[in-house]
Amino acid sequence: MTYTVNCSIMLTEFALLERPVIAKHAGFDAVEFWWPFASSVPVDAEVTAFERAITDAGVQLTGLNFNAGDMPGGDRGLVSWGARSTEFRDNLDVVAGIGANLGCRSFNALYGNRIAGETPAGQDEIAIENLALAASAVARIGGTVLLEPVSGAPDYPLRTAADVLRVISRVTATSGAENVTLLADFYHLAVNGDDVDAVIEQHAAHFGHIQIADSPGRGAPGTGDLPLERWIARSRELGYEGPIGLEYKQPAETAFEWIPQESLAR
């Protein structure tokens, strides 16, 4: 089993740039991050420090989010946010540059909340255009744009796999882009009431990525009642070959106790 540790939500007892090496010491060879900078276009020194934290730790960056705004403050992406569309577009080359330097090919674009004063239809039009631009930017390095349902954010409009797939179909129809895919976060799907088994049966072979957390609580597998092991196994049977993103909240001391040591990929 190949796991990748989301170092933005996990290992938070440590400074952000210390987390890749902590993940390595815990037995992992891969990490992923939400956007790790305060702005869409960080200064060169910030980018260099981030890239060195990955390479010096000896881990592979398997996923990186585009700038999603102030996540602790409630933002959930800039893709459909008209007033901040320029920030998203300014972010594209930076993300692709980091991906090129670190061999990362998967990039998560959070769609964005509904915004007062902007119509849903208008926001969706902006989103389709921005996703097409993102797909073009990362296609230059063989990259894929990921799009996911999100829970816990009442103004976020993509709640089910079907919601996401409708957006992806529009992007493909309007731009021809074929490198925008579903990020199947089993926690978000389950909490939002989607039929995760059906989603897996219909789409697992084409998942761009899988992320997991248990429910209730968004803790480590085994702390809740989701059949994560079965869902992962079935996704593999149906053709999903990528890593499994660990994106849950758990103290570092016990974060990986549920994984048999022989299962860690090296």
Short mmCIF file of C-alpha atoms in Angstrom, two decimals:
data_model
loop_
_atom_site.label_atom_id
_atom_site.label_comp_id
_atom_site.label_asym_id
_atom_site.label_seq_id
_atom_site.Cartn_x
_atom_site.Cartn_y
_atom_site.Cartn_z
CA MET A 1 0.00 0.00 0.00
CA THR A 2 1.32 3.42 -0.94
CA TYR A 3 0.31 6.17 1.46
CA THR A 4 1.03 9.87 1.19
CA VAL A 5 0.85 12.10 4.27
CA ASN A 6 -0.97 15.40 4.03
CA CYS A 7 1.46 17.62 5.89
CA SER A 8 -0.94 20.56 6.05
CA ILE A 9 -3.53 18.89 8.27
CA MET A 10 -1.27 16.30 9.95
CA LEU A 11 1.82 16.52 12.16
CA THR A 12 0.75 20.00 13.21
CA GLU A 13 2.79 19.77 16.40
CA PHE A 14 5.78 20.55 14.16
CA ALA A 15 6.62 23.57 12.02
CA LEU A 16 5.28 23.21 8.48
CA LEU A 17 8.65 22.70 6.81
CA GLU A 18 9.72 20.17 9.45
CA ARG A 19 6.83 17.86 8.66
CA PRO A 20 8.25 16.14 5.54
CA VAL A 21 11.22 14.80 7.48
CA ILE A 22 8.94 13.78 10.37
CA ALA A 23 6.82 11.84 7.86
CA LYS A 24 9.98 10.22 6.52
CA HIS A 25 11.07 9.18 9.99
CA ALA A 26 7.61 7.67 10.51
CA GLY A 27 8.19 5.41 7.51
CA PHE A 28 6.63 7.30 4.61
CA ASP A 29 8.20 8.21 1.29
CA ALA A 30 5.49 10.56 0.02
CA VAL A 31 3.76 13.73 1.20
CA GLU A 32 1.15 16.17 -0.07
CA PHE A 33 0.34 19.75 0.90
CA TRP A 34 -2.37 22.33 0.73
CA TRP A 35 -1.01 25.62 -0.61
CA PRO A 36 1.83 26.32 1.88
CA PHE A 37 2.23 30.06 1.30
CA ALA A 38 0.32 33.18 2.30
CA SER A 39 0.04 34.53 -1.23
CA SER A 40 -0.53 33.20 -4.74
CA VAL A 41 2.95 34.33 -5.81
CA PRO A 42 5.41 33.82 -2.95
CA VAL A 43 8.91 35.21 -3.10
CA ASP A 44 11.61 32.96 -4.53
CA ALA A 45 13.18 32.33 -1.12
CA GLU A 46 9.91 30.91 0.21
CA VAL A 47 9.55 28.56 -2.72
CA THR A 48 13.16 27.44 -2.42
CA ALA A 49 12.75 26.72 1.30
CA PHE A 50 9.65 24.64 0.63
CA GLU A 51 11.27 22.66 -2.16
CA ARG A 52 14.37 22.01 -0.04
CA ALA A 53 12.22 20.75 2.83
CA ILE A 54 10.84 18.12 0.48
CA THR A 55 14.08 17.11 -1.21
CA ASP A 56 16.20 17.19 1.96
CA ALA A 57 13.70 14.90 3.67
CA GLY A 58 14.00 12.41 0.84
CA VAL A 59 10.27 12.22 0.16
CA GLN A 60 8.21 12.61 -3.00
CA LEU A 61 5.66 15.40 -3.27
CA THR A 62 2.60 13.63 -4.69
CA GLY A 63 0.04 16.44 -4.44
CA LEU A 64 -0.18 20.21 -4.07
CA ASN A 65 -3.21 22.48 -3.79
CA PHE A 66 -3.58 25.66 -5.74
CA ASN A 67 -3.99 28.68 -3.49
CA ALA A 68 -7.39 28.29 -1.82
CA GLY A 69 -7.44 31.54 0.15
CA ASP A 70 -7.66 31.74 3.94
CA MET A 71 -8.61 28.18 4.81
CA PRO A 72 -8.67 28.71 8.62
CA GLY A 73 -10.86 31.74 8.00
CA GLY A 74 -13.38 29.73 5.99
CA ASP A 75 -12.24 30.21 2.39
CA ARG A 76 -12.48 27.09 0.26
CA GLY A 77 -10.85 28.06 -3.01
CA LEU A 78 -10.54 30.85 -5.54
CA VAL A 79 -11.60 29.00 -8.67
CA SER A 80 -15.14 30.42 -8.79
CA TRP A 81 -14.50 33.66 -6.89
CA GLY A 82 -14.74 36.44 -9.42
CA ALA A 83 -13.10 39.14 -7.31
CA ARG A 84 -10.07 36.92 -6.75
CA SER A 85 -9.87 35.23 -10.13
CA THR A 86 -6.67 37.10 -10.97
CA GLU A 87 -5.02 35.67 -7.84
CA PHE A 88 -5.91 32.17 -8.97
CA ARG A 89 -4.55 32.76 -12.45
CA ASP A 90 -1.36 34.29 -11.06
CA ASN A 91 -0.92 31.13 -9.02
CA LEU A 92 -0.93 28.74 -11.98
CA ASP A 93 2.64 29.14 -13.18
CA VAL A 94 3.97 29.03 -9.62
CA VAL A 95 2.20 25.74 -8.95
CA ALA A 96 3.35 24.25 -12.24
CA GLY A 97 6.91 25.41 -11.52
CA ILE A 98 6.98 23.68 -8.14
CA GLY A 99 5.50 20.59 -9.74
CA ALA A 100 8.19 20.58 -12.41
CA ASN A 101 10.97 20.98 -9.86
CA LEU A 102 9.70 18.28 -7.51
CA GLY A 103 8.14 15.80 -9.91
CA CYS A 104 4.62 16.41 -8.60
CA ARG A 105 1.85 15.87 -11.12
CA SER A 106 -1.41 16.17 -9.12
CA PHE A 107 -2.84 19.57 -8.22
CA ASN A 108 -6.02 20.13 -6.22
CA ALA A 109 -8.20 23.10 -7.16
CA LEU A 110 -10.78 23.91 -4.49
CA TYR A 111 -13.85 25.26 -6.27
CA GLY A 112 -14.70 28.05 -3.82
CA ASN A 113 -17.72 29.04 -1.74
CA ARG A 114 -20.76 30.84 -3.06
CA ILE A 115 -20.12 34.54 -2.61
CA ALA A 116 -22.70 37.18 -1.70
CA GLY A 117 -23.29 39.52 -4.60
CA GLU A 118 -22.22 36.97 -7.23
CA THR A 119 -24.74 34.71 -8.98
CA PRO A 120 -24.16 30.95 -8.92
CA ALA A 121 -24.33 30.87 -12.72
CA GLY A 122 -21.76 33.64 -12.98
CA GLN A 123 -19.46 31.93 -10.53
CA ASP A 124 -19.76 28.67 -12.42
CA GLU A 125 -18.80 30.35 -15.69
CA ILE A 126 -15.69 31.80 -14.05
CA ALA A 127 -14.88 28.41 -12.56
CA ILE A 128 -15.09 26.59 -15.89
CA GLU A 129 -12.75 29.12 -17.46
CA ASN A 130 -10.28 29.00 -14.57
CA LEU A 131 -10.24 25.21 -14.43
CA ALA A 132 -9.50 25.09 -18.15
CA LEU A 133 -6.61 27.52 -17.64
CA ALA A 134 -5.31 25.44 -14.73
CA ALA A 135 -5.53 22.27 -16.81
CA SER A 136 -3.55 23.94 -19.59
CA ALA A 137 -0.90 25.22 -17.18
CA VAL A 138 -0.18 21.84 -15.59
CA ALA A 139 -0.57 19.90 -18.84
CA ARG A 140 2.81 21.34 -19.82
CA ILE A 141 4.42 19.14 -17.16
CA GLY A 142 2.07 16.16 -17.61
CA GLY A 143 -0.04 17.25 -14.66
CA THR A 144 -3.64 16.67 -13.63
CA VAL A 145 -6.07 19.05 -11.95
CA LEU A 146 -8.06 17.45 -9.13
CA LEU A 147 -11.52 18.62 -8.10
CA GLU A 148 -13.24 17.43 -4.94
CA PRO A 149 -16.47 17.55 -2.98
CA VAL A 150 -16.06 19.22 0.42
CA SER A 151 -17.99 18.88 3.67
CA GLY A 152 -18.29 21.26 6.60
CA ALA A 153 -18.55 24.33 4.38
CA PRO A 154 -22.23 25.17 3.82
CA ASP A 155 -21.51 27.65 1.02
CA TYR A 156 -19.35 25.20 -0.96
CA PRO A 157 -21.53 23.97 -3.86
CA LEU A 158 -19.76 20.72 -4.78
CA ARG A 159 -20.92 18.18 -2.22
CA THR A 160 -21.18 14.92 -4.16
CA ALA A 161 -19.18 13.12 -6.80
CA ALA A 162 -21.96 13.89 -9.28
CA ASP A 163 -21.58 17.62 -8.58
CA VAL A 164 -17.89 17.42 -9.40
CA LEU A 165 -18.34 15.27 -12.47
CA ARG A 166 -20.83 17.73 -13.93
CA VAL A 167 -18.25 20.50 -13.62
CA ILE A 168 -15.56 18.33 -15.17
CA SER A 169 -17.85 17.51 -18.10
CA ARG A 170 -18.40 21.23 -18.71
CA VAL A 171 -14.67 21.93 -18.63
CA THR A 172 -14.02 19.17 -21.15
CA ALA A 173 -16.89 20.24 -23.38
CA THR A 174 -15.88 23.89 -23.47
CA SER A 175 -12.08 23.59 -23.60
CA GLY A 176 -11.26 20.03 -24.61
CA ALA A 177 -9.19 19.59 -21.44
CA GLU A 178 -8.97 15.95 -20.45
CA ASN A 179 -6.70 16.30 -17.41
CA VAL A 180 -9.30 17.38 -14.83
CA THR A 181 -10.38 14.49 -12.61
CA LEU A 182 -12.33 13.62 -9.48
CA LEU A 183 -10.52 13.61 -6.16
CA ALA A 184 -12.42 10.98 -4.20
CA ASP A 185 -12.17 12.05 -0.58
CA PHE A 186 -14.06 9.26 1.12
CA TYR A 187 -14.56 11.30 4.30
CA HIS A 188 -16.15 14.27 2.55
CA LEU A 189 -18.30 12.02 0.36
CA ALA A 190 -19.57 10.01 3.32
CA VAL A 191 -20.25 13.01 5.55
CA ASN A 192 -22.19 14.68 2.75
CA GLY A 193 -24.38 11.60 2.38
CA ASP A 194 -23.10 10.41 -0.99
CA ASP A 195 -23.26 6.71 -1.84
CA VAL A 196 -19.54 5.99 -1.65
CA ASP A 197 -19.91 2.36 -2.74
CA ALA A 198 -21.74 3.45 -5.88
CA VAL A 199 -19.19 6.16 -6.62
CA ILE A 200 -16.41 3.59 -6.38
CA GLU A 201 -18.22 1.08 -8.59
CA GLN A 202 -18.85 3.65 -11.29
CA HIS A 203 -15.71 5.77 -11.22
CA ALA A 204 -12.80 4.19 -9.31
CA ALA A 205 -10.76 3.44 -12.41
CA HIS A 206 -10.78 7.14 -13.23
CA PHE A 207 -10.19 8.62 -9.76
CA GLY A 208 -7.45 11.21 -9.88
CA HIS A 209 -6.66 10.65 -6.22
CA ILE A 210 -8.11 9.14 -3.04
CA GLN A 211 -7.96 10.76 0.39
CA ILE A 212 -9.21 9.25 3.63
CA ALA A 213 -10.28 10.10 7.16
CA ASP A 214 -12.74 8.34 9.43
CA SER A 215 -16.14 9.60 10.52
CA PRO A 216 -17.36 10.86 12.87
CA GLY A 217 -14.52 13.14 13.91
CA ARG A 218 -12.22 13.19 10.85
CA GLY A 219 -9.72 11.11 12.78
CA ALA A 220 -7.46 8.23 11.82
CA PRO A 221 -8.94 5.09 10.27
CA GLY A 222 -10.45 2.97 13.02
CA THR A 223 -11.55 5.92 15.15
CA GLY A 224 -14.94 6.03 13.43
CA ASP A 225 -17.17 3.66 11.52
CA LEU A 226 -16.40 4.16 7.83
CA PRO A 227 -15.38 0.99 5.93
CA LEU A 228 -12.24 2.63 4.59
CA GLU A 229 -10.27 -0.58 4.14
CA ARG A 230 -13.06 -2.09 2.02
CA TRP A 231 -13.46 1.06 -0.04
CA ILE A 232 -9.74 1.25 -0.74
CA ALA A 233 -9.53 -2.44 -1.65
CA ARG A 234 -12.47 -2.20 -4.04
CA SER A 235 -11.04 0.92 -5.67
CA ARG A 236 -7.81 -1.00 -6.28
CA GLU A 237 -9.72 -3.93 -7.74
CA LEU A 238 -11.45 -1.61 -10.17
CA GLY A 239 -8.26 -0.01 -11.38
CA TYR A 240 -7.20 2.82 -9.08
CA GLU A 241 -3.41 2.71 -8.95
CA GLY A 242 -2.46 5.93 -7.19
CA PRO A 243 -1.47 6.62 -3.59
CA ILE A 244 -3.89 6.94 -0.70
CA GLY A 245 -3.77 10.40 0.84
CA LEU A 246 -3.89 10.49 4.63
CA GLU A 247 -5.81 13.67 5.40
CA TYR A 248 -7.11 13.37 8.94
CA LYS A 249 -6.74 15.00 12.35
CA GLN A 250 -4.84 12.93 14.87
CA PRO A 251 -2.03 13.69 17.35
CA ALA A 252 1.36 12.90 15.85
CA GLU A 253 2.08 10.41 18.61
CA THR A 254 -0.77 8.13 17.51
CA ALA A 255 -1.32 9.27 13.93
CA PHE A 256 0.00 6.11 12.26
CA GLU A 257 -0.61 3.40 14.84
CA TRP A 258 -3.34 1.86 12.68
CA ILE A 259 -0.90 1.02 9.86
CA PRO A 260 1.11 -2.22 10.11
CA GLN A 261 4.77 -1.32 9.65
CA GLU A 262 5.13 -3.81 6.82
CA SER A 263 2.43 -1.90 4.90
CA LEU A 264 4.41 1.33 4.68
CA ALA A 265 5.77 1.91 1.19
CA ARG A 266 9.50 2.37 0.85
#
